[in-house]
Short mmCIF file of C-alpha atoms and ligand atoms in Angstrom, two decimals:
data_model
loop_
_atom_site.label_atom_id
_atom_site.label_comp_id
_atom_site.label_asym_id
_atom_site.label_seq_id
_atom_site.Cartn_x
_atom_site.Cartn_y
_atom_site.Cartn_z
CA MET M 1 49.94 -10.53 -7.60
CA GLY M 2 48.58 -13.83 -8.93
CA LYS M 3 45.26 -14.20 -10.67
CA ARG M 4 42.29 -13.87 -8.38
CA ASN M 5 40.24 -16.98 -7.78
CA LYS M 6 36.77 -15.96 -8.93
CA VAL M 7 33.63 -17.62 -7.58
CA ILE M 8 30.12 -17.10 -8.88
CA THR M 9 26.79 -18.08 -7.33
CA TYR M 10 23.15 -17.42 -8.14
CA GLY M 11 19.84 -17.16 -6.36
CA THR M 12 16.62 -15.25 -5.84
CA TYR M 13 17.54 -14.28 -2.26
CA ASP M 14 13.96 -13.42 -1.37
CA LEU M 15 13.42 -12.54 2.32
CA LEU M 16 17.13 -13.05 2.90
CA HIS M 17 17.70 -15.65 5.60
CA GLN M 18 20.49 -17.43 7.47
CA GLY M 19 20.66 -20.16 4.80
CA HIS M 20 21.54 -17.52 2.19
CA VAL M 21 24.12 -15.91 4.48
CA ASN M 22 25.80 -19.26 5.21
CA LEU M 23 25.85 -20.12 1.53
CA LEU M 24 27.37 -16.79 0.53
CA ARG M 25 30.02 -17.12 3.25
CA ARG M 26 30.95 -20.62 2.10
CA ALA M 27 31.02 -19.50 -1.53
CA LYS M 28 33.29 -16.58 -0.69
CA GLU M 29 35.65 -18.89 1.24
CA LEU M 30 36.18 -20.93 -1.94
CA GLY M 31 38.11 -18.10 -3.55
CA ASP M 32 38.94 -14.47 -3.16
CA TYR M 33 36.38 -12.69 -5.33
CA LEU M 34 32.66 -13.48 -5.17
CA ILE M 35 30.15 -12.57 -7.86
CA VAL M 36 26.50 -13.04 -6.89
CA GLY M 37 23.82 -13.28 -9.57
CA VAL M 38 20.40 -12.16 -8.35
CA THR M 39 17.42 -13.11 -10.51
CA SER M 40 15.45 -10.29 -12.09
CA ASP M 41 11.75 -10.00 -11.28
CA SER M 42 10.75 -10.88 -14.84
CA PHE M 43 13.08 -13.89 -14.93
CA ASP M 44 11.47 -15.24 -11.76
CA LEU M 45 8.02 -14.74 -13.22
CA GLU M 46 9.07 -16.44 -16.40
CA ARG M 47 10.35 -19.41 -14.39
CA GLY M 48 6.96 -19.70 -12.71
CA LYS M 49 8.22 -18.25 -9.41
CA LEU M 50 5.21 -16.04 -8.85
CA ASN M 51 5.38 -15.44 -5.13
CA VAL M 52 8.66 -13.62 -4.62
CA ARG M 53 8.11 -10.88 -2.03
CA ASN M 54 11.09 -8.57 -2.37
CA ASN M 55 11.68 -6.82 -5.65
CA VAL M 56 15.03 -7.10 -7.36
CA LEU M 57 16.41 -3.88 -5.82
CA GLU M 58 15.53 -5.04 -2.33
CA ARG M 59 17.05 -8.47 -2.96
CA VAL M 60 20.26 -6.97 -4.36
CA GLU M 61 20.47 -4.66 -1.35
CA ALA M 62 19.99 -7.59 1.05
CA VAL M 63 22.82 -9.54 -0.64
CA ARG M 64 25.05 -6.44 -0.56
CA ARG M 65 24.46 -6.03 3.19
CA THR M 66 25.79 -9.52 3.91
CA GLY M 67 29.20 -8.09 3.00
CA TYR M 68 30.28 -11.24 1.13
CA ALA M 69 29.62 -10.15 -2.45
CA ASP M 70 32.39 -8.31 -4.28
CA GLU M 71 30.13 -7.83 -7.27
CA ILE M 72 26.41 -8.29 -7.80
CA ILE M 73 24.91 -8.95 -11.21
CA ILE M 74 21.37 -9.59 -12.42
CA GLU M 75 20.39 -12.93 -13.90
CA ASP M 76 17.79 -12.36 -16.56
CA TYR M 77 17.75 -15.24 -19.02
CA VAL M 78 18.18 -18.96 -19.43
CA GLY M 79 21.74 -19.78 -20.44
CA GLN M 80 23.19 -16.66 -18.86
CA LYS M 81 25.32 -18.64 -16.42
CA ILE M 82 27.55 -19.88 -19.24
CA ASP M 83 27.85 -16.37 -20.63
CA ASP M 84 28.72 -14.94 -17.21
CA ILE M 85 31.31 -17.61 -16.41
CA GLN M 86 33.11 -16.83 -19.65
CA ARG M 87 32.67 -13.06 -19.53
CA TYR M 88 33.90 -12.72 -15.94
CA ASP M 89 36.53 -15.44 -16.32
CA VAL M 90 35.09 -17.39 -13.40
CA ASP M 91 36.98 -20.30 -11.79
CA ILE M 92 34.30 -21.80 -9.57
CA PHE M 93 30.54 -22.00 -9.84
CA ALA M 94 29.05 -22.62 -6.37
CA ILE M 95 25.45 -23.41 -5.45
CA GLY M 96 23.57 -25.08 -2.58
CA SER M 97 23.38 -28.86 -2.36
CA ASP M 98 19.65 -28.78 -3.11
CA TRP M 99 20.83 -28.38 -6.72
CA GLU M 100 23.21 -31.38 -6.58
CA GLY M 101 23.89 -32.61 -10.11
CA LYS M 102 21.73 -29.98 -11.79
CA PHE M 103 24.61 -27.77 -12.85
CA ASP M 104 27.11 -30.44 -13.88
CA TYR M 105 26.85 -29.12 -17.44
CA LEU M 106 28.85 -26.08 -16.30
CA ASN M 107 31.90 -28.33 -15.63
CA GLU M 108 32.83 -27.68 -19.24
CA PHE M 109 33.41 -24.02 -18.37
CA CYS M 110 34.65 -23.99 -14.76
CA ARG M 111 34.74 -26.05 -11.55
CA VAL M 112 31.28 -26.76 -10.11
CA VAL M 113 30.94 -26.98 -6.32
CA TYR M 114 27.79 -27.95 -4.45
CA LEU M 115 27.92 -26.44 -0.99
CA PRO M 116 26.07 -27.81 2.03
CA ARG M 117 22.63 -26.30 2.35
CA THR M 118 21.42 -25.01 5.70
CA GLU M 119 18.67 -27.29 6.92
CA GLY M 120 15.29 -26.09 8.04
CA ILE M 121 15.00 -22.73 6.34
CA SER M 122 13.99 -21.43 2.92
CA SER M 123 12.33 -18.40 1.38
CA THR M 124 9.30 -20.54 0.61
CA MET M 125 8.99 -21.38 4.30
CA LEU M 126 9.33 -17.76 5.37
CA ARG M 127 6.79 -16.64 2.80
CA SER M 128 4.21 -19.10 4.01
CA GLU M 129 4.87 -18.31 7.68
CA SER M 130 4.57 -14.58 7.26
CA GLN M 131 1.51 -14.73 5.07
CA PRO M 132 -1.81 -15.78 6.46
CA VAL M 133 -3.54 -18.26 4.20
CA HIS M 134 -6.59 -16.67 2.62
CA ARG M 135 -9.62 -18.88 2.46
CA LEU M 136 -11.06 -18.61 -1.02
CA GLY M 137 -14.52 -19.81 -2.00
CA ILE M 138 -15.57 -20.58 -5.57
CA ILE M 139 -19.01 -19.54 -6.75
CA GLY M 140 -20.08 -21.75 -9.64
CA THR M 141 -18.95 -25.20 -10.64
CA GLY M 142 -18.73 -24.94 -14.42
CA ARG M 143 -15.87 -25.36 -16.90
CA ILE M 144 -13.85 -22.34 -15.80
CA ALA M 145 -14.24 -23.19 -12.10
CA GLN M 146 -12.87 -26.66 -12.86
CA ARG M 147 -9.84 -25.15 -14.60
CA PHE M 148 -9.29 -22.69 -11.78
CA VAL M 149 -8.82 -25.36 -9.09
CA PRO M 150 -5.48 -26.80 -10.25
CA GLU M 151 -4.25 -23.30 -11.13
CA SER M 152 -4.84 -22.09 -7.58
CA ARG M 153 -2.32 -24.62 -6.27
CA PHE M 154 0.50 -22.65 -7.89
CA VAL M 155 -0.26 -19.57 -5.82
CA SER M 156 0.84 -19.45 -2.22
CA GLY M 157 -1.16 -17.81 0.55
CA VAL M 158 -4.47 -19.10 -0.70
CA GLU M 159 -6.53 -22.19 -0.06
CA LEU M 160 -9.80 -23.19 -1.68
CA THR M 161 -12.03 -23.93 1.26
CA ALA M 162 -15.59 -23.83 -0.04
CA VAL M 163 -17.73 -24.02 -3.13
CA LEU M 164 -21.20 -22.63 -3.80
CA ASN M 165 -23.78 -23.93 -6.23
CA PRO M 166 -27.53 -23.51 -5.61
CA CYS M 167 -27.86 -27.19 -6.46
CA PRO M 168 -26.46 -29.03 -3.39
CA GLU M 169 -25.61 -32.23 -5.32
CA GLU M 170 -23.54 -30.33 -7.86
CA ALA M 171 -21.78 -28.37 -5.13
CA ARG M 172 -20.94 -31.57 -3.25
CA ALA M 173 -19.77 -33.40 -6.37
CA PHE M 174 -17.45 -30.51 -7.29
CA ALA M 175 -16.06 -30.32 -3.75
CA ASP M 176 -15.46 -34.09 -3.63
CA ARG M 177 -13.86 -34.17 -7.06
CA ASN M 178 -11.47 -31.36 -6.15
CA GLY M 179 -10.73 -32.04 -2.51
CA ILE M 180 -12.48 -28.88 -1.27
CA ALA M 181 -13.61 -29.12 2.34
CA ALA M 182 -17.03 -27.48 2.25
CA SER M 183 -19.85 -27.32 -0.26
CA HIS M 184 -22.83 -25.03 0.09
CA ALA M 185 -26.12 -24.37 -1.64
CA SER M 186 -26.81 -21.20 0.35
CA PHE M 187 -24.81 -18.01 -0.02
CA GLU M 188 -25.11 -17.15 3.69
CA SER M 189 -23.52 -20.34 4.91
CA PHE M 190 -20.90 -20.27 2.11
CA VAL M 191 -19.74 -16.75 2.84
CA GLY M 192 -19.09 -17.60 6.49
CA ASP M 193 -16.44 -20.11 5.37
CA VAL M 194 -14.27 -17.74 3.32
CA ASP M 195 -12.22 -14.51 3.27
CA ALA M 196 -12.50 -13.98 -0.48
CA VAL M 197 -14.57 -15.29 -3.38
CA TYR M 198 -13.93 -16.18 -6.98
CA ILE M 199 -17.09 -15.74 -9.05
CA SER M 200 -17.29 -18.10 -12.00
CA SER M 201 -21.05 -18.51 -12.19
CA PRO M 202 -23.15 -17.53 -15.26
CA HIS M 203 -22.68 -13.89 -16.38
CA LEU M 204 -26.05 -12.64 -15.22
CA THR M 205 -25.42 -13.71 -11.64
CA HIS M 206 -22.06 -11.88 -11.29
CA TYR M 207 -23.43 -8.53 -10.18
CA GLU M 208 -25.63 -9.92 -7.41
CA TYR M 209 -22.97 -12.28 -6.09
CA ALA M 210 -20.23 -9.63 -6.19
CA LYS M 211 -22.44 -7.16 -4.35
CA ARG M 212 -23.46 -9.65 -1.69
CA ALA M 213 -19.89 -10.80 -1.18
CA LEU M 214 -18.59 -7.23 -0.85
CA CYS M 215 -21.42 -6.35 1.56
CA ALA M 216 -20.36 -9.38 3.61
CA GLY M 217 -16.81 -7.97 3.75
CA LYS M 218 -15.21 -10.41 1.29
CA HIS M 219 -12.69 -9.62 -1.43
CA VAL M 220 -13.93 -10.51 -4.92
CA LEU M 221 -12.23 -11.89 -8.01
CA CYS M 222 -14.89 -11.98 -10.71
CA GLU M 223 -14.81 -13.74 -14.08
CA ILE M 224 -15.21 -11.83 -17.32
CA PRO M 225 -17.45 -10.09 -18.21
CA MET M 226 -17.73 -8.90 -14.62
CA VAL M 227 -20.97 -7.06 -15.39
CA LEU M 228 -22.74 -5.89 -18.52
CA SER M 229 -23.26 -2.23 -17.65
CA LYS M 230 -21.17 0.77 -16.71
CA ALA M 231 -23.42 1.71 -13.78
CA GLU M 232 -23.14 -1.74 -12.23
CA ALA M 233 -19.36 -1.77 -12.62
CA GLU M 234 -19.07 1.69 -11.06
CA GLU M 235 -21.34 0.73 -8.21
CA LEU M 236 -19.36 -2.42 -7.39
CA TYR M 237 -15.97 -0.67 -7.47
CA ALA M 238 -17.34 2.15 -5.29
CA LEU M 239 -18.68 -0.41 -2.84
CA ALA M 240 -15.34 -2.24 -2.73
CA GLU M 241 -13.49 1.04 -2.19
CA ALA M 242 -15.85 2.12 0.59
CA LYS M 243 -15.35 -1.20 2.32
CA GLY M 244 -11.57 -1.30 1.75
CA LEU M 245 -11.90 -4.54 -0.21
CA VAL M 246 -10.27 -5.80 -3.38
CA LEU M 247 -12.51 -6.22 -6.41
CA LEU M 248 -10.66 -7.50 -9.46
CA GLU M 249 -12.03 -8.52 -12.84
CA ALA M 250 -10.41 -11.83 -13.83
CA SER M 251 -9.33 -10.72 -17.28
CA LYS M 252 -6.57 -13.33 -17.41
CA THR M 253 -4.50 -11.88 -20.26
CA ALA M 254 -4.06 -8.62 -18.35
CA PHE M 255 -1.95 -10.40 -15.76
CA CYS M 256 0.30 -12.62 -17.85
CA PRO M 257 3.97 -11.65 -18.31
CA ALA M 258 4.12 -11.54 -22.12
CA PHE M 259 1.08 -9.32 -22.55
CA ASN M 260 2.41 -6.93 -19.93
CA HIS M 261 5.71 -6.70 -21.75
CA LEU M 262 3.95 -6.17 -25.05
CA VAL M 263 2.00 -3.23 -23.64
CA ALA M 264 5.13 -1.74 -22.06
CA LEU M 265 7.09 -2.07 -25.32
CA VAL M 266 4.35 -0.43 -27.37
CA LYS M 267 3.99 2.38 -24.80
CA SER M 268 7.71 2.99 -24.95
CA GLY M 269 7.43 3.71 -28.65
CA VAL M 270 9.05 0.72 -30.37
CA ILE M 271 6.45 0.82 -33.17
CA GLY M 272 5.98 4.59 -33.10
CA GLU M 273 2.51 6.01 -32.71
CA VAL M 274 -0.21 3.34 -32.57
CA VAL M 275 -2.76 3.86 -35.33
CA ASP M 276 -4.61 0.57 -35.56
CA VAL M 277 -5.33 -2.34 -33.21
CA ARG M 278 -7.03 -5.47 -34.52
CA ALA M 279 -7.97 -8.15 -32.00
CA SER M 280 -9.88 -11.31 -32.89
CA LEU M 281 -11.22 -14.21 -30.93
CA SER M 282 -13.41 -17.00 -32.23
CA LYS M 283 -14.64 -20.17 -30.61
CA LEU M 284 -16.96 -22.33 -32.69
CA VAL M 285 -19.64 -23.87 -30.50
CA SER M 286 -22.89 -25.66 -31.08
CA GLY M 287 -25.64 -27.28 -29.04
CA ARG M 288 -27.43 -26.13 -25.93
CA LEU M 289 -24.63 -24.12 -24.39
CA ARG M 290 -24.69 -21.02 -22.23
CA GLU M 291 -22.74 -19.21 -24.96
CA LEU M 292 -25.72 -19.48 -27.34
CA ASP M 293 -28.51 -18.95 -24.81
CA THR M 294 -30.33 -15.59 -24.99
CA MET M 295 -31.60 -16.09 -21.44
CA GLN M 296 -28.02 -16.33 -20.12
CA ALA M 297 -26.63 -13.29 -21.94
CA GLY M 298 -25.17 -15.51 -24.65
CA GLY M 299 -23.55 -14.21 -27.81
CA CYS M 300 -20.11 -13.15 -28.98
CA MET M 301 -20.12 -9.71 -27.48
CA THR M 302 -20.89 -10.80 -23.94
CA GLU M 303 -18.94 -14.04 -24.20
CA LEU M 304 -15.82 -13.14 -26.15
CA SER M 305 -15.30 -9.37 -26.19
CA PRO M 306 -13.71 -8.69 -22.78
CA LEU M 307 -10.21 -9.85 -23.76
CA PRO M 308 -10.06 -8.14 -27.18
CA LEU M 309 -11.47 -4.98 -25.56
CA LEU M 310 -8.82 -5.26 -22.88
CA ALA M 311 -6.09 -5.19 -25.55
CA ILE M 312 -7.62 -2.12 -27.18
CA VAL M 313 -8.20 -0.21 -23.96
CA LYS M 314 -4.68 -1.02 -22.75
CA LEU M 315 -3.06 0.06 -26.01
CA LEU M 316 -5.24 3.00 -27.07
CA GLY M 317 -6.64 4.24 -23.79
CA LYS M 318 -10.09 5.13 -22.57
CA GLU M 319 -10.96 8.19 -24.65
CA TYR M 320 -12.62 6.57 -27.64
CA SER M 321 -14.67 8.79 -29.93
CA SER M 322 -17.24 6.48 -31.52
CA LEU M 323 -18.40 2.89 -31.73
CA GLY M 324 -19.91 0.79 -34.52
CA PHE M 325 -20.95 -2.87 -34.50
CA TYR M 326 -21.86 -5.38 -37.22
CA SER M 327 -23.42 -8.66 -36.16
CA LYS M 328 -24.74 -11.86 -37.65
CA MET M 329 -27.54 -13.16 -35.43
CA GLU M 330 -28.84 -16.68 -34.95
CA SER M 331 -31.70 -17.58 -32.60
CA GLY M 332 -31.42 -14.23 -30.87
CA VAL M 333 -27.67 -14.20 -30.17
CA ASP M 334 -24.82 -12.68 -32.15
CA VAL M 335 -22.75 -15.55 -33.53
CA PHE M 336 -20.42 -13.11 -35.25
CA THR M 337 -19.65 -9.51 -34.32
CA LYS M 338 -17.22 -7.02 -35.71
CA GLY M 339 -16.86 -3.94 -33.57
CA ILE M 340 -15.11 -0.74 -34.53
CA ILE M 341 -13.84 1.45 -31.74
CA ASN M 342 -12.59 4.75 -33.08
CA TYR M 343 -10.20 7.07 -31.30
CA PRO M 344 -9.30 10.63 -32.32
CA HIS M 345 -6.00 9.46 -33.85
CA ALA M 346 -6.45 5.71 -34.14
CA VAL M 347 -8.93 3.02 -35.04
CA SER M 348 -9.44 -0.45 -33.63
CA THR M 349 -11.53 -3.50 -34.38
CA ILE M 350 -12.63 -6.58 -32.55
CA THR M 351 -13.70 -9.61 -34.57
CA LEU M 352 -15.59 -12.23 -32.59
CA GLY M 353 -17.14 -15.52 -33.60
CA LEU M 354 -19.15 -18.25 -31.91
CA GLY M 355 -20.70 -19.38 -35.20
CA VAL M 356 -17.99 -18.06 -37.50
CA LYS M 357 -14.37 -19.16 -37.33
CA THR M 358 -11.58 -16.68 -37.87
CA GLU M 359 -7.89 -16.28 -37.08
CA GLY M 360 -7.58 -15.25 -33.43
CA ASN M 361 -4.62 -12.95 -33.62
CA LEU M 362 -3.69 -9.49 -32.44
CA VAL M 363 -2.03 -6.91 -34.69
CA VAL M 364 -0.97 -3.53 -33.36
CA SER M 365 0.09 -1.19 -36.15
CA GLY M 366 2.18 1.90 -35.63
CA THR M 367 3.96 4.54 -37.64
CA LYS M 368 7.32 2.73 -37.34
CA GLY M 369 6.36 -0.94 -37.25
CA TYR M 370 3.82 -3.39 -35.91
CA VAL M 371 3.42 -6.07 -33.28
CA TYR M 372 2.06 -9.43 -34.35
CA VAL M 373 0.71 -11.92 -31.81
CA PRO M 374 -0.47 -15.18 -33.38
CA ALA M 375 -3.57 -17.05 -32.23
CA PRO M 376 -4.37 -17.60 -29.45
CA TRP M 377 -3.03 -14.12 -28.67
CA TRP M 378 -4.98 -13.94 -25.39
CA LYS M 379 -2.79 -16.73 -23.99
CA THR M 380 0.22 -14.65 -24.84
CA ASP M 381 3.52 -16.53 -24.82
CA PHE M 382 5.06 -15.13 -27.98
CA PHE M 383 4.96 -11.97 -30.06
CA GLU M 384 7.03 -10.39 -32.75
CA VAL M 385 7.85 -6.75 -33.38
CA ARG M 386 8.19 -6.26 -37.13
CA TYR M 387 9.61 -3.47 -39.24
CA GLU M 388 9.92 -2.52 -42.89
CA ASP M 389 13.56 -3.55 -42.55
CA GLN M 390 13.10 -7.18 -41.56
CA ASN M 391 16.59 -7.34 -40.09
CA ARG M 392 15.28 -5.27 -37.19
CA ASN M 393 12.43 -7.71 -36.39
CA ARG M 394 12.47 -9.15 -32.90
CA LYS M 395 10.70 -12.17 -31.50
CA TYR M 396 9.80 -12.36 -27.81
CA PHE M 397 9.11 -15.69 -26.11
CA TYR M 398 7.58 -16.14 -22.68
CA ALA M 399 6.09 -18.78 -20.46
CA TYR M 400 2.33 -18.87 -20.23
CA GLU M 401 1.94 -21.47 -17.53
CA GLY M 402 -0.99 -23.89 -17.58
CA GLU M 403 -4.35 -22.24 -18.14
CA GLY M 404 -2.91 -18.86 -17.18
CA LEU M 405 -5.40 -18.33 -14.35
CA ARG M 406 -2.64 -18.41 -11.74
CA TYR M 407 -1.48 -14.94 -12.81
CA GLU M 408 -4.80 -13.24 -12.03
CA LEU M 409 -5.08 -15.11 -8.72
CA GLN M 410 -1.52 -14.16 -7.84
CA GLU M 411 -2.29 -10.48 -8.45
CA PHE M 412 -5.55 -10.77 -6.48
CA ILE M 413 -3.80 -12.26 -3.44
CA SER M 414 -0.94 -9.80 -3.71
CA MET M 415 -3.45 -6.92 -3.71
CA ILE M 416 -5.12 -8.32 -0.59
CA VAL M 417 -1.79 -8.83 1.21
CA SER M 418 -0.48 -5.38 0.37
CA GLY M 419 -3.79 -3.55 0.81
CA ARG M 420 -3.88 -2.32 -2.80
CA THR M 421 -7.39 -1.82 -4.12
CA SER M 422 -6.29 -1.08 -7.67
CA SER M 423 -4.08 -2.97 -10.12
CA HIS M 424 -2.14 -1.16 -12.84
CA ARG M 425 -2.51 -4.29 -14.96
CA LEU M 426 -6.25 -3.77 -15.14
CA ARG M 427 -7.35 -0.48 -13.72
CA ARG M 428 -10.85 -0.13 -12.35
CA SER M 429 -11.54 2.61 -14.92
CA GLU M 430 -10.48 0.21 -17.70
CA SER M 431 -12.77 -2.50 -16.41
CA ILE M 432 -15.63 0.03 -16.19
CA LEU M 433 -14.97 1.11 -19.77
CA ILE M 434 -15.11 -2.47 -21.03
CA ALA M 435 -18.51 -2.88 -19.31
CA GLU M 436 -19.63 0.40 -20.91
CA ILE M 437 -18.70 -0.76 -24.43
CA ILE M 438 -20.54 -4.06 -23.95
CA GLU M 439 -23.55 -2.13 -22.64
CA LYS M 440 -23.52 0.18 -25.68
CA TYR M 441 -23.53 -2.88 -27.89
CA LEU M 442 -26.48 -4.37 -26.02
CA GLU M 443 -28.40 -1.08 -26.44
CA LYS M 444 -28.17 -1.78 -30.20
CA GLU M 445 -27.88 1.91 -31.15
CA SER M 446 -24.70 1.48 -33.15
CA LEU M 447 -25.53 -2.01 -34.37
CA THR M 448 -26.01 -3.07 -37.99
CA LEU M 449 -27.20 -6.60 -38.70
CA ILE M 450 -25.52 -8.46 -41.52
N1 LIG S 501 20.33 -21.97 0.16
C1 LIG S 501 20.99 -22.64 1.18
N2 LIG S 501 20.30 -23.01 2.30
C2 LIG S 501 18.99 -22.73 2.42
C3 LIG S 501 18.29 -22.05 1.39
C4 LIG S 501 19.00 -21.67 0.27
O1 LIG S 501 22.17 -22.91 1.09
N3 LIG S 501 18.36 -23.13 3.51
C5 LIG S 501 21.06 -21.59 -1.04
C6 LIG S 501 20.55 -22.20 -2.33
O2 LIG S 501 21.00 -23.51 -2.49
C7 LIG S 501 21.13 -21.26 -3.35
C8 LIG S 501 21.09 -19.90 -2.64
O3 LIG S 501 20.95 -20.21 -1.25
O4 LIG S 501 22.48 -21.59 -3.58
C9 LIG S 501 19.97 -19.04 -3.12
O5 LIG S 501 18.78 -19.78 -3.06
P1 LIG S 501 17.29 -19.26 -3.23
O6 LIG S 501 16.63 -20.10 -4.25
O7 LIG S 501 17.28 -17.80 -3.40
O8 LIG S 501 16.74 -19.58 -1.75
P2 LIG S 501 15.61 -20.52 -1.19
O9 LIG S 501 15.41 -20.17 0.26
O10 LIG S 501 15.90 -21.97 -1.48
O11 LIG S 501 14.36 -20.01 -2.02
P3 LIG S 501 12.98 -20.71 -2.44
O12 LIG S 501 12.40 -21.29 -1.18
O13 LIG S 501 12.16 -19.58 -3.01
O14 LIG S 501 13.32 -21.75 -3.46
#
């Protein structure tokens, strides 16, 4: 028997359709053994493909059922195609003509064939047909709202349809600038235009807006800090639950791929038992800004603590034993705060600065090694696991696309579509705990001024 003619092809194969089936048939006809590489979920995320519906097991199963694949492998990293072609001794690399020219570099390793693509169908098309577009309204027109608009375009199944600002001119200007159809100065008229809201107004307005939106039957994605007290957080989540609505705190780091992997690695014991977490975040500001305004809940703790607290709560859990805070105050707001959150078998610190600059990194120390995430750790795209024996150190690189707000929006929409009211990336109990710690700080009982 002569050598088999091996063909390899790759794809996501989400919502398997006739185009995929035709392509696999044509690829198989090129030889007598077909290997199909199906992208892993994390590889798709890393490539910015955030909307894939079927998980990798479902996609592999769908490819298997076509009957054309002799072998199915998982594609998990950039550059893997070259490795696979050599490892499996592949003769032909085949891919749809939409990729014409893009894989010519593989000619060095095997024959590259671009097969005719089936017109008029794609996973993207099926995803948008089967998913109603959710009308999202933005409350607030400040800096974060402005950053959110372009980010939302990377998430399918959502359209920004309205904006609310009590000042009609500002609402209109924001809508015009960003191509949003409707602008409103009144909540009642605004809420009629949307299915869900994104709250990015000043901190002290979050609770009221979230409550009103939930009462009006709208899903809510709320900027950090969602609220500044445990009772308010509990009340809002209970209200959302009772109404069957999604309420998600937009703690962006919680939803980005690298941070999720970091948490999973630490939980699986790669640095042993976690004994110390140190998370810092500083942003030097001056002038008449909300961040420094006592009347708008300014100060480091309200402004900067939610992300460092997220890291601590994710890594050490919710059962802390005591809290201590040290702050430098200026004109009534904390411009520097160090917080110590003790656990029965671990300790953690947050170091925050609005008027003090410090290195914004994250260090997670364990009994076997530590994880180092350089500044700005909250936009996680890289971290390193380090050991006494430096030869064992490992660096992990990820994409952190744009401003990173697309990840939280993606999770929010996915929760709405699938009817999930809770996200394992940021549990409601974790969000409540973060509000509780901020509240304890504001009560000043464990505060020492420096
Ligand atoms: N393909 C095809 N005809 C189509 C759609 C896809 O021949 N109408 C081919 C692609 O060229 C590729 C393989 O099917 O070789 C897997 O593609 P994949 O990216 O999974 O499918 P798409 O439907 O193009 O997905 P998306 O819309 O998410 O990009």
